[in-house]
Amino acid sequence: MKKVLLVTASLIALGAAAPAVAADLAARPYTKAPPMVAAVYDWTGFYIGANGGWGSSRNDWDAVPPTVLVGPEGSHDATGGTVGGQVGYRWQAGTWVFGVEAQGNWADFSGSNASTLFPGFRNHTNVDAFGLFTGQVGYAVNNVLLYVKGGAAVTSNSYRVTTLGGALAGVTGDDTRWGGTVGAGIEFGFAPNWSVGVEYNHLFMQDRTYTFTTPAGGFFGADRISQDVDLVTARLNYRFGGPAVAKY
């Protein structure tokens, strides 16, 4: 009986002491929430894409010897649409982005003018294709990239002379002409590996002298033709690289 009373008294005493013990316990320590994680777009990697847009080629014709009559024949713009593709590589260092790219396009730029030196004839230019081989330097603001570019350019051209009625009078062989290019663009990364952009390029092509022959193969004339090209294209790229990088 005494043992029962002793155990009961001990339990009562323990219950009375519990609030005091709890009051003496230290407060639960505060744990700081982890910092927010910001996603940073990474432009590094190989990419491939497609482009399409508009172009205009300025062509100045001058009759030169052995043509009997020499001098300026006038100029014209050969304009039209273009579509093609590009492949390249970019690497990002901080906010700076460096890259190299090769681009090839089919084109349909055409134009003509009546010759000021030979009033009975009309001069025609067609740009059938072009290629760009360029380096790039850009500045990235997360998923927005501003860049400039420059390098080599090549165009594929054909030239002909017709009568005002449209009959073929003189023609040259197909021409491949090399020159330089400068340009600028803006690109927006709308998904981890996809980007879309707009680009402008100006092509400085060398002057070339061409001999024109008649449909029967005889000599018709010779012209020195200068050329430059302006291009505006929209671009879609897919990058073979990782997604956006987490940055604390």
PDB file of C-alpha atoms in Angstrom:
ATOM      1  CA  MET A   1       0.000   0.000   0.000  1.00  0.00           C
ATOM      2  CA  LYS A   2       2.858   2.300   0.858  1.00  0.00           C
ATOM      3  CA  LYS A   3       4.445   1.560  -2.525  1.00  0.00           C
ATOM      4  CA  VAL A   4       1.249   2.511  -4.348  1.00  0.00           C
ATOM      5  CA  LEU A   5       1.018   5.784  -2.444  1.00  0.00           C
ATOM      6  CA  LEU A   6       4.717   6.514  -3.173  1.00  0.00           C
ATOM      7  CA  VAL A   7       4.337   5.972  -6.934  1.00  0.00           C
ATOM      8  CA  THR A   8       1.179   8.106  -7.036  1.00  0.00           C
ATOM      9  CA  ALA A   9       2.877  10.941  -5.196  1.00  0.00           C
ATOM     10  CA  SER A  10       5.860  10.778  -7.548  1.00  0.00           C
ATOM     11  CA  LEU A  11       3.644  11.035 -10.640  1.00  0.00           C
ATOM     12  CA  ILE A  12       1.826  14.045  -9.195  1.00  0.00           C
ATOM     13  CA  ALA A  13       5.129  15.766  -8.433  1.00  0.00           C
ATOM     14  CA  LEU A  14       6.465  15.053 -11.959  1.00  0.00           C
ATOM     15  CA  GLY A  15       3.325  16.508 -13.570  1.00  0.00           C
ATOM     16  CA  ALA A  16       3.669  19.680 -11.526  1.00  0.00           C
ATOM     17  CA  ALA A  17       7.309  20.115 -12.511  1.00  0.00           C
ATOM     18  CA  ALA A  18       6.792  19.599 -16.290  1.00  0.00           C
ATOM     19  CA  PRO A  19       5.663  23.190 -17.139  1.00  0.00           C
ATOM     20  CA  ALA A  20       8.694  24.608 -15.356  1.00  0.00           C
ATOM     21  CA  VAL A  21      11.064  22.319 -17.234  1.00  0.00           C
ATOM     22  CA  ALA A  22       9.437  23.254 -20.555  1.00  0.00           C
ATOM     23  CA  ALA A  23       9.844  26.932 -19.740  1.00  0.00           C
ATOM     24  CA  ASP A  24      13.592  26.387 -19.181  1.00  0.00           C
ATOM     25  CA  LEU A  25      14.085  24.784 -22.651  1.00  0.00           C
ATOM     26  CA  ALA A  26      15.771  27.000 -25.272  1.00  0.00           C
ATOM     27  CA  ALA A  27      13.581  28.481 -28.040  1.00  0.00           C
ATOM     28  CA  ARG A  28      13.636  26.658 -31.369  1.00  0.00           C
ATOM     29  CA  PRO A  29      16.423  28.147 -33.479  1.00  0.00           C
ATOM     30  CA  TYR A  30      15.432  30.249 -36.577  1.00  0.00           C
ATOM     31  CA  THR A  31      16.467  28.724 -39.890  1.00  0.00           C
ATOM     32  CA  LYS A  32      17.027  31.188 -42.759  1.00  0.00           C
ATOM     33  CA  ALA A  33      15.144  30.322 -45.947  1.00  0.00           C
ATOM     34  CA  PRO A  34      17.374  29.274 -48.868  1.00  0.00           C
ATOM     35  CA  PRO A  35      18.181  32.068 -51.321  1.00  0.00           C
ATOM     36  CA  MET A  36      16.118  32.507 -54.448  1.00  0.00           C
ATOM     37  CA  VAL A  37      17.542  30.831 -57.564  1.00  0.00           C
ATOM     38  CA  ALA A  38      17.534  32.850 -60.811  1.00  0.00           C
ATOM     39  CA  ALA A  39      17.654  31.103 -64.181  1.00  0.00           C
ATOM     40  CA  VAL A  40      20.324  32.526 -66.520  1.00  0.00           C
ATOM     41  CA  TYR A  41      20.116  31.745 -70.233  1.00  0.00           C
ATOM     42  CA  ASP A  42      23.301  30.182 -71.600  1.00  0.00           C
ATOM     43  CA  TRP A  43      24.154  30.882 -75.272  1.00  0.00           C
ATOM     44  CA  THR A  44      27.061  28.422 -75.432  1.00  0.00           C
ATOM     45  CA  GLY A  45      26.792  25.555 -77.911  1.00  0.00           C
ATOM     46  CA  PHE A  46      26.459  24.479 -81.520  1.00  0.00           C
ATOM     47  CA  TYR A  47      23.300  25.604 -83.313  1.00  0.00           C
ATOM     48  CA  ILE A  48      21.518  25.084 -86.600  1.00  0.00           C
ATOM     49  CA  GLY A  49      18.639  27.048 -88.032  1.00  0.00           C
ATOM     50  CA  ALA A  50      16.643  28.469 -90.925  1.00  0.00           C
ATOM     51  CA  ASN A  51      16.125  31.991 -92.178  1.00  0.00           C
ATOM     52  CA  GLY A  52      14.045  33.875 -94.696  1.00  0.00           C
ATOM     53  CA  GLY A  53      13.503  37.435 -95.781  1.00  0.00           C
ATOM     54  CA  TRP A  54      14.218  40.060 -98.402  1.00  0.00           C
ATOM     55  CA  GLY A  55      17.241  41.365-100.282  1.00  0.00           C
ATOM     56  CA  SER A  56      18.260  44.097-102.675  1.00  0.00           C
ATOM     57  CA  SER A  57      21.357  44.160-104.893  1.00  0.00           C
ATOM     58  CA  ARG A  58      22.601  47.449-106.345  1.00  0.00           C
ATOM     59  CA  ASN A  59      24.292  46.972-109.748  1.00  0.00           C
ATOM     60  CA  ASP A  60      26.097  49.675-111.770  1.00  0.00           C
ATOM     61  CA  TRP A  61      26.959  48.855-115.406  1.00  0.00           C
ATOM     62  CA  ASP A  62      29.748  50.569-117.392  1.00  0.00           C
ATOM     63  CA  ALA A  63      30.634  49.616-120.980  1.00  0.00           C
ATOM     64  CA  VAL A  64      34.384  49.071-121.342  1.00  0.00           C
ATOM     65  CA  PRO A  65      36.760  48.139-124.209  1.00  0.00           C
ATOM     66  CA  PRO A  66      36.728  46.277-126.497  1.00  0.00           C
ATOM     67  CA  THR A  67      33.175  47.640-126.770  1.00  0.00           C
ATOM     68  CA  VAL A  68      33.311  50.405-129.391  1.00  0.00           C
ATOM     69  CA  LEU A  69      31.247  52.840-127.324  1.00  0.00           C
ATOM     70  CA  VAL A  70      32.315  53.049-123.667  1.00  0.00           C
ATOM     71  CA  GLY A  71      30.820  54.788-120.623  1.00  0.00           C
ATOM     72  CA  PRO A  72      28.113  54.447-117.945  1.00  0.00           C
ATOM     73  CA  GLU A  73      25.011  52.483-118.903  1.00  0.00           C
ATOM     74  CA  GLY A  74      23.049  53.206-115.744  1.00  0.00           C
ATOM     75  CA  SER A  75      22.199  51.152-112.672  1.00  0.00           C
ATOM     76  CA  HIS A  76      19.341  49.183-111.151  1.00  0.00           C
ATOM     77  CA  ASP A  77      18.300  47.359-107.972  1.00  0.00           C
ATOM     78  CA  ALA A  78      17.751  43.616-108.165  1.00  0.00           C
ATOM     79  CA  THR A  79      15.267  42.794-105.408  1.00  0.00           C
ATOM     80  CA  GLY A  80      13.369  39.754-104.185  1.00  0.00           C
ATOM     81  CA  GLY A  81      13.000  37.068-101.573  1.00  0.00           C
ATOM     82  CA  THR A  82      15.476  34.669-100.007  1.00  0.00           C
ATOM     83  CA  VAL A  83      15.391  31.548 -97.843  1.00  0.00           C
ATOM     84  CA  GLY A  84      18.191  29.424 -96.434  1.00  0.00           C
ATOM     85  CA  GLY A  85      19.908  28.025 -93.392  1.00  0.00           C
ATOM     86  CA  GLN A  86      22.791  28.616 -91.015  1.00  0.00           C
ATOM     87  CA  VAL A  87      25.034  26.593 -88.717  1.00  0.00           C
ATOM     88  CA  GLY A  88      27.403  27.910 -86.088  1.00  0.00           C
ATOM     89  CA  TYR A  89      28.934  27.783 -82.646  1.00  0.00           C
ATOM     90  CA  ARG A  90      28.810  30.300 -79.795  1.00  0.00           C
ATOM     91  CA  TRP A  91      30.550  30.446 -76.445  1.00  0.00           C
ATOM     92  CA  GLN A  92      29.613  32.785 -73.605  1.00  0.00           C
ATOM     93  CA  ALA A  93      32.057  34.442 -71.193  1.00  0.00           C
ATOM     94  CA  GLY A  94      30.111  36.428 -68.612  1.00  0.00           C
ATOM     95  CA  THR A  95      27.785  38.696 -70.555  1.00  0.00           C
ATOM     96  CA  TRP A  96      29.911  38.544 -73.737  1.00  0.00           C
ATOM     97  CA  VAL A  97      29.164  36.015 -76.467  1.00  0.00           C
ATOM     98  CA  PHE A  98      31.561  35.068 -79.278  1.00  0.00           C
ATOM     99  CA  GLY A  99      30.762  32.909 -82.280  1.00  0.00           C
ATOM    100  CA  VAL A 100      31.393  31.747 -85.827  1.00  0.00           C
ATOM    101  CA  GLU A 101      28.736  30.983 -88.434  1.00  0.00           C
ATOM    102  CA  ALA A 102      28.274  29.754 -92.006  1.00  0.00           C
ATOM    103  CA  GLN A 103      25.086  30.677 -93.875  1.00  0.00           C
ATOM    104  CA  GLY A 104      23.828  29.610 -97.300  1.00  0.00           C
ATOM    105  CA  ASN A 105      20.746  31.017 -99.046  1.00  0.00           C
ATOM    106  CA  TRP A 106      18.788  30.557-102.229  1.00  0.00           C
ATOM    107  CA  ALA A 107      17.778  33.958-103.644  1.00  0.00           C
ATOM    108  CA  ASP A 108      15.594  35.416-106.357  1.00  0.00           C
ATOM    109  CA  PHE A 109      16.831  39.013-106.679  1.00  0.00           C
ATOM    110  CA  SER A 110      16.172  40.439-110.143  1.00  0.00           C
ATOM    111  CA  GLY A 111      16.136  43.881-111.746  1.00  0.00           C
ATOM    112  CA  SER A 112      16.895  45.779-114.953  1.00  0.00           C
ATOM    113  CA  ASN A 113      17.241  49.192-116.561  1.00  0.00           C
ATOM    114  CA  ALA A 114      17.256  50.599-120.067  1.00  0.00           C
ATOM    115  CA  SER A 115      20.834  51.309-121.125  1.00  0.00           C
ATOM    116  CA  THR A 116      21.605  55.034-121.218  1.00  0.00           C
ATOM    117  CA  LEU A 117      24.491  54.386-123.648  1.00  0.00           C
ATOM    118  CA  PHE A 118      22.634  51.983-125.957  1.00  0.00           C
ATOM    119  CA  PRO A 119      18.968  53.112-125.894  1.00  0.00           C
ATOM    120  CA  GLY A 120      17.703  50.071-127.782  1.00  0.00           C
ATOM    121  CA  PHE A 121      18.805  47.611-125.111  1.00  0.00           C
ATOM    122  CA  ARG A 122      17.979  46.674-121.526  1.00  0.00           C
ATOM    123  CA  ASN A 123      20.463  45.325-118.922  1.00  0.00           C
ATOM    124  CA  HIS A 124      19.353  42.596-116.466  1.00  0.00           C
ATOM    125  CA  THR A 125      20.857  41.253-113.218  1.00  0.00           C
ATOM    126  CA  ASN A 126      19.829  38.132-111.295  1.00  0.00           C
ATOM    127  CA  VAL A 127      21.262  37.063-107.924  1.00  0.00           C
ATOM    128  CA  ASP A 128      20.527  33.351-107.541  1.00  0.00           C
ATOM    129  CA  ALA A 129      22.246  32.523-104.236  1.00  0.00           C
ATOM    130  CA  PHE A 130      24.655  33.857-101.621  1.00  0.00           C
ATOM    131  CA  GLY A 131      26.731  32.642 -98.702  1.00  0.00           C
ATOM    132  CA  LEU A 132      28.156  34.287 -95.571  1.00  0.00           C
ATOM    133  CA  PHE A 133      31.119  33.122 -93.457  1.00  0.00           C
ATOM    134  CA  THR A 134      31.332  35.333 -90.396  1.00  0.00           C
ATOM    135  CA  GLY A 135      32.551  35.859 -86.865  1.00  0.00           C
ATOM    136  CA  GLN A 136      30.278  37.321 -84.183  1.00  0.00           C
ATOM    137  CA  VAL A 137      30.659  39.400 -81.018  1.00  0.00           C
ATOM    138  CA  GLY A 138      27.568  39.828 -78.879  1.00  0.00           C
ATOM    139  CA  TYR A 139      26.295  41.101 -75.538  1.00  0.00           C
ATOM    140  CA  ALA A 140      23.745  38.992 -73.660  1.00  0.00           C
ATOM    141  CA  VAL A 141      21.086  40.284 -71.299  1.00  0.00           C
ATOM    142  CA  ASN A 142      19.951  36.882 -70.034  1.00  0.00           C
ATOM    143  CA  ASN A 143      17.892  35.458 -72.940  1.00  0.00           C
ATOM    144  CA  VAL A 144      18.304  38.502 -75.213  1.00  0.00           C
ATOM    145  CA  LEU A 145      21.414  38.676 -77.394  1.00  0.00           C
ATOM    146  CA  LEU A 146      22.599  41.744 -79.309  1.00  0.00           C
ATOM    147  CA  TYR A 147      25.461  41.122 -81.723  1.00  0.00           C
ATOM    148  CA  VAL A 148      27.539  42.404 -84.626  1.00  0.00           C
ATOM    149  CA  LYS A 149      29.168  40.227 -87.264  1.00  0.00           C
ATOM    150  CA  GLY A 150      31.597  40.436 -90.147  1.00  0.00           C
ATOM    151  CA  GLY A 151      33.503  38.262 -92.589  1.00  0.00           C
ATOM    152  CA  ALA A 152      33.423  36.962 -96.153  1.00  0.00           C
ATOM    153  CA  ALA A 153      30.521  36.839 -98.603  1.00  0.00           C
ATOM    154  CA  VAL A 154      29.924  35.131-101.935  1.00  0.00           C
ATOM    155  CA  THR A 155      27.142  35.681-104.480  1.00  0.00           C
ATOM    156  CA  SER A 156      26.018  33.688-107.516  1.00  0.00           C
ATOM    157  CA  ASN A 157      24.896  35.969-110.344  1.00  0.00           C
ATOM    158  CA  SER A 158      23.779  35.934-113.954  1.00  0.00           C
ATOM    159  CA  TYR A 159      23.629  38.856-116.384  1.00  0.00           C
ATOM    160  CA  ARG A 160      22.002  39.360-119.767  1.00  0.00           C
ATOM    161  CA  VAL A 161      21.129  42.078-122.261  1.00  0.00           C
ATOM    162  CA  THR A 162      17.829  42.118-124.131  1.00  0.00           C
ATOM    163  CA  THR A 163      16.212  44.327-126.691  1.00  0.00           C
ATOM    164  CA  LEU A 164      13.447  46.593-125.436  1.00  0.00           C
ATOM    165  CA  GLY A 165      11.048  44.045-126.923  1.00  0.00           C
ATOM    166  CA  GLY A 166      12.508  41.275-124.733  1.00  0.00           C
ATOM    167  CA  ALA A 167      14.615  39.348-127.264  1.00  0.00           C
ATOM    168  CA  LEU A 168      17.951  38.047-125.905  1.00  0.00           C
ATOM    169  CA  ALA A 169      20.887  40.022-127.335  1.00  0.00           C
ATOM    170  CA  GLY A 170      23.861  39.267-125.060  1.00  0.00           C
ATOM    171  CA  VAL A 171      24.598  36.892-122.219  1.00  0.00           C
ATOM    172  CA  THR A 172      27.455  35.916-119.897  1.00  0.00           C
ATOM    173  CA  GLY A 173      28.199  32.676-118.121  1.00  0.00           C
ATOM    174  CA  ASP A 174      27.119  32.252-114.499  1.00  0.00           C
ATOM    175  CA  ASP A 175      29.291  34.274-112.125  1.00  0.00           C
ATOM    176  CA  THR A 176      30.501  33.595-108.576  1.00  0.00           C
ATOM    177  CA  ARG A 177      31.747  36.744-106.895  1.00  0.00           C
ATOM    178  CA  TRP A 178      33.553  37.099-103.517  1.00  0.00           C
ATOM    179  CA  GLY A 179      33.511  40.088-101.191  1.00  0.00           C
ATOM    180  CA  GLY A 180      33.002  41.117 -97.582  1.00  0.00           C
ATOM    181  CA  THR A 181      30.055  41.575 -95.243  1.00  0.00           C
ATOM    182  CA  VAL A 182      29.146  43.369 -92.019  1.00  0.00           C
ATOM    183  CA  GLY A 183      25.911  43.036 -90.093  1.00  0.00           C
ATOM    184  CA  ALA A 184      24.041  43.191 -86.815  1.00  0.00           C
ATOM    185  CA  GLY A 185      21.178  41.346 -85.189  1.00  0.00           C
ATOM    186  CA  ILE A 186      19.075  40.708 -82.127  1.00  0.00           C
ATOM    187  CA  GLU A 187      18.067  37.240 -80.938  1.00  0.00           C
ATOM    188  CA  PHE A 188      15.586  36.168 -78.261  1.00  0.00           C
ATOM    189  CA  GLY A 189      15.714  32.811 -76.483  1.00  0.00           C
ATOM    190  CA  PHE A 190      12.082  31.810 -75.993  1.00  0.00           C
ATOM    191  CA  ALA A 191      12.762  28.222 -74.820  1.00  0.00           C
ATOM    192  CA  PRO A 192      15.802  26.443 -73.305  1.00  0.00           C
ATOM    193  CA  ASN A 193      17.212  25.491 -76.738  1.00  0.00           C
ATOM    194  CA  TRP A 194      15.218  27.653 -79.170  1.00  0.00           C
ATOM    195  CA  SER A 195      15.756  31.246 -80.247  1.00  0.00           C
ATOM    196  CA  VAL A 196      14.305  33.608 -82.817  1.00  0.00           C
ATOM    197  CA  GLY A 197      15.808  36.785 -84.199  1.00  0.00           C
ATOM    198  CA  VAL A 198      16.119  39.441 -86.871  1.00  0.00           C
ATOM    199  CA  GLU A 199      19.353  40.254 -88.727  1.00  0.00           C
ATOM    200  CA  TYR A 200      20.648  42.848 -91.209  1.00  0.00           C
ATOM    201  CA  ASN A 201      23.682  42.347 -93.456  1.00  0.00           C
ATOM    202  CA  HIS A 202      25.422  44.520 -96.030  1.00  0.00           C
ATOM    203  CA  LEU A 203      27.594  42.810 -98.657  1.00  0.00           C
ATOM    204  CA  PHE A 204      30.475  44.658-100.355  1.00  0.00           C
ATOM    205  CA  MET A 205      31.189  42.777-103.567  1.00  0.00           C
ATOM    206  CA  GLN A 206      34.141  43.392-105.899  1.00  0.00           C
ATOM    207  CA  ASP A 207      33.812  44.983-109.332  1.00  0.00           C
ATOM    208  CA  ARG A 208      34.010  42.477-112.176  1.00  0.00           C
ATOM    209  CA  THR A 209      34.340  42.823-115.945  1.00  0.00           C
ATOM    210  CA  TYR A 210      32.236  40.512-118.117  1.00  0.00           C
ATOM    211  CA  THR A 211      32.234  39.700-121.828  1.00  0.00           C
ATOM    212  CA  PHE A 212      28.783  39.304-123.356  1.00  0.00           C
ATOM    213  CA  THR A 213      28.199  37.042-126.333  1.00  0.00           C
ATOM    214  CA  THR A 214      25.289  36.838-128.753  1.00  0.00           C
ATOM    215  CA  PRO A 215      23.022  33.745-128.756  1.00  0.00           C
ATOM    216  CA  ALA A 216      25.059  32.565-131.777  1.00  0.00           C
ATOM    217  CA  GLY A 217      28.313  32.856-129.782  1.00  0.00           C
ATOM    218  CA  GLY A 218      29.741  36.071-131.292  1.00  0.00           C
ATOM    219  CA  PHE A 219      31.068  39.059-129.359  1.00  0.00           C
ATOM    220  CA  PHE A 220      28.376  41.482-128.195  1.00  0.00           C
ATOM    221  CA  GLY A 221      30.061  43.788-125.665  1.00  0.00           C
ATOM    222  CA  ALA A 222      31.893  44.104-122.359  1.00  0.00           C
ATOM    223  CA  ASP A 223      30.785  45.703-119.093  1.00  0.00           C
ATOM    224  CA  ARG A 224      32.317  46.358-115.706  1.00  0.00           C
ATOM    225  CA  ILE A 225      29.593  45.694-113.123  1.00  0.00           C
ATOM    226  CA  SER A 226      29.805  46.782-109.492  1.00  0.00           C
ATOM    227  CA  GLN A 227      27.577  45.198-106.854  1.00  0.00           C
ATOM    228  CA  ASP A 228      26.542  45.508-103.247  1.00  0.00           C
ATOM    229  CA  VAL A 229      23.706  43.753-101.427  1.00  0.00           C
ATOM    230  CA  ASP A 230      21.435  44.559 -98.474  1.00  0.00           C
ATOM    231  CA  LEU A 231      19.708  41.717 -96.619  1.00  0.00           C
ATOM    232  CA  VAL A 232      17.040  41.623 -93.907  1.00  0.00           C
ATOM    233  CA  THR A 233      16.150  38.162 -92.588  1.00  0.00           C
ATOM    234  CA  ALA A 234      14.199  36.551 -89.766  1.00  0.00           C
ATOM    235  CA  ARG A 235      15.956  33.578 -88.147  1.00  0.00           C
ATOM    236  CA  LEU A 236      15.009  30.523 -86.089  1.00  0.00           C
ATOM    237  CA  ASN A 237      17.779  28.556 -84.343  1.00  0.00           C
ATOM    238  CA  TYR A 238      17.994  25.342 -82.352  1.00  0.00           C
ATOM    239  CA  ARG A 239      20.988  25.097 -79.994  1.00  0.00           C
ATOM    240  CA  PHE A 240      22.566  21.769 -79.055  1.00  0.00           C
ATOM    241  CA  GLY A 241      23.417  22.661 -75.478  1.00  0.00           C
ATOM    242  CA  GLY A 242      22.172  22.665 -71.908  1.00  0.00           C
ATOM    243  CA  PRO A 243      19.129  24.561 -70.635  1.00  0.00           C
ATOM    244  CA  ALA A 244      19.252  27.781 -68.643  1.00  0.00           C
ATOM    245  CA  VAL A 245      21.857  27.733 -65.842  1.00  0.00           C
ATOM    246  CA  ALA A 246      20.777  28.238 -62.218  1.00  0.00           C
ATOM    247  CA  LYS A 247      22.516  31.213 -60.556  1.00  0.00           C
ATOM    248  CA  TYR A 248      22.261  32.213 -56.891  1.00  0.00           C
TER     249      TYR A 248
END
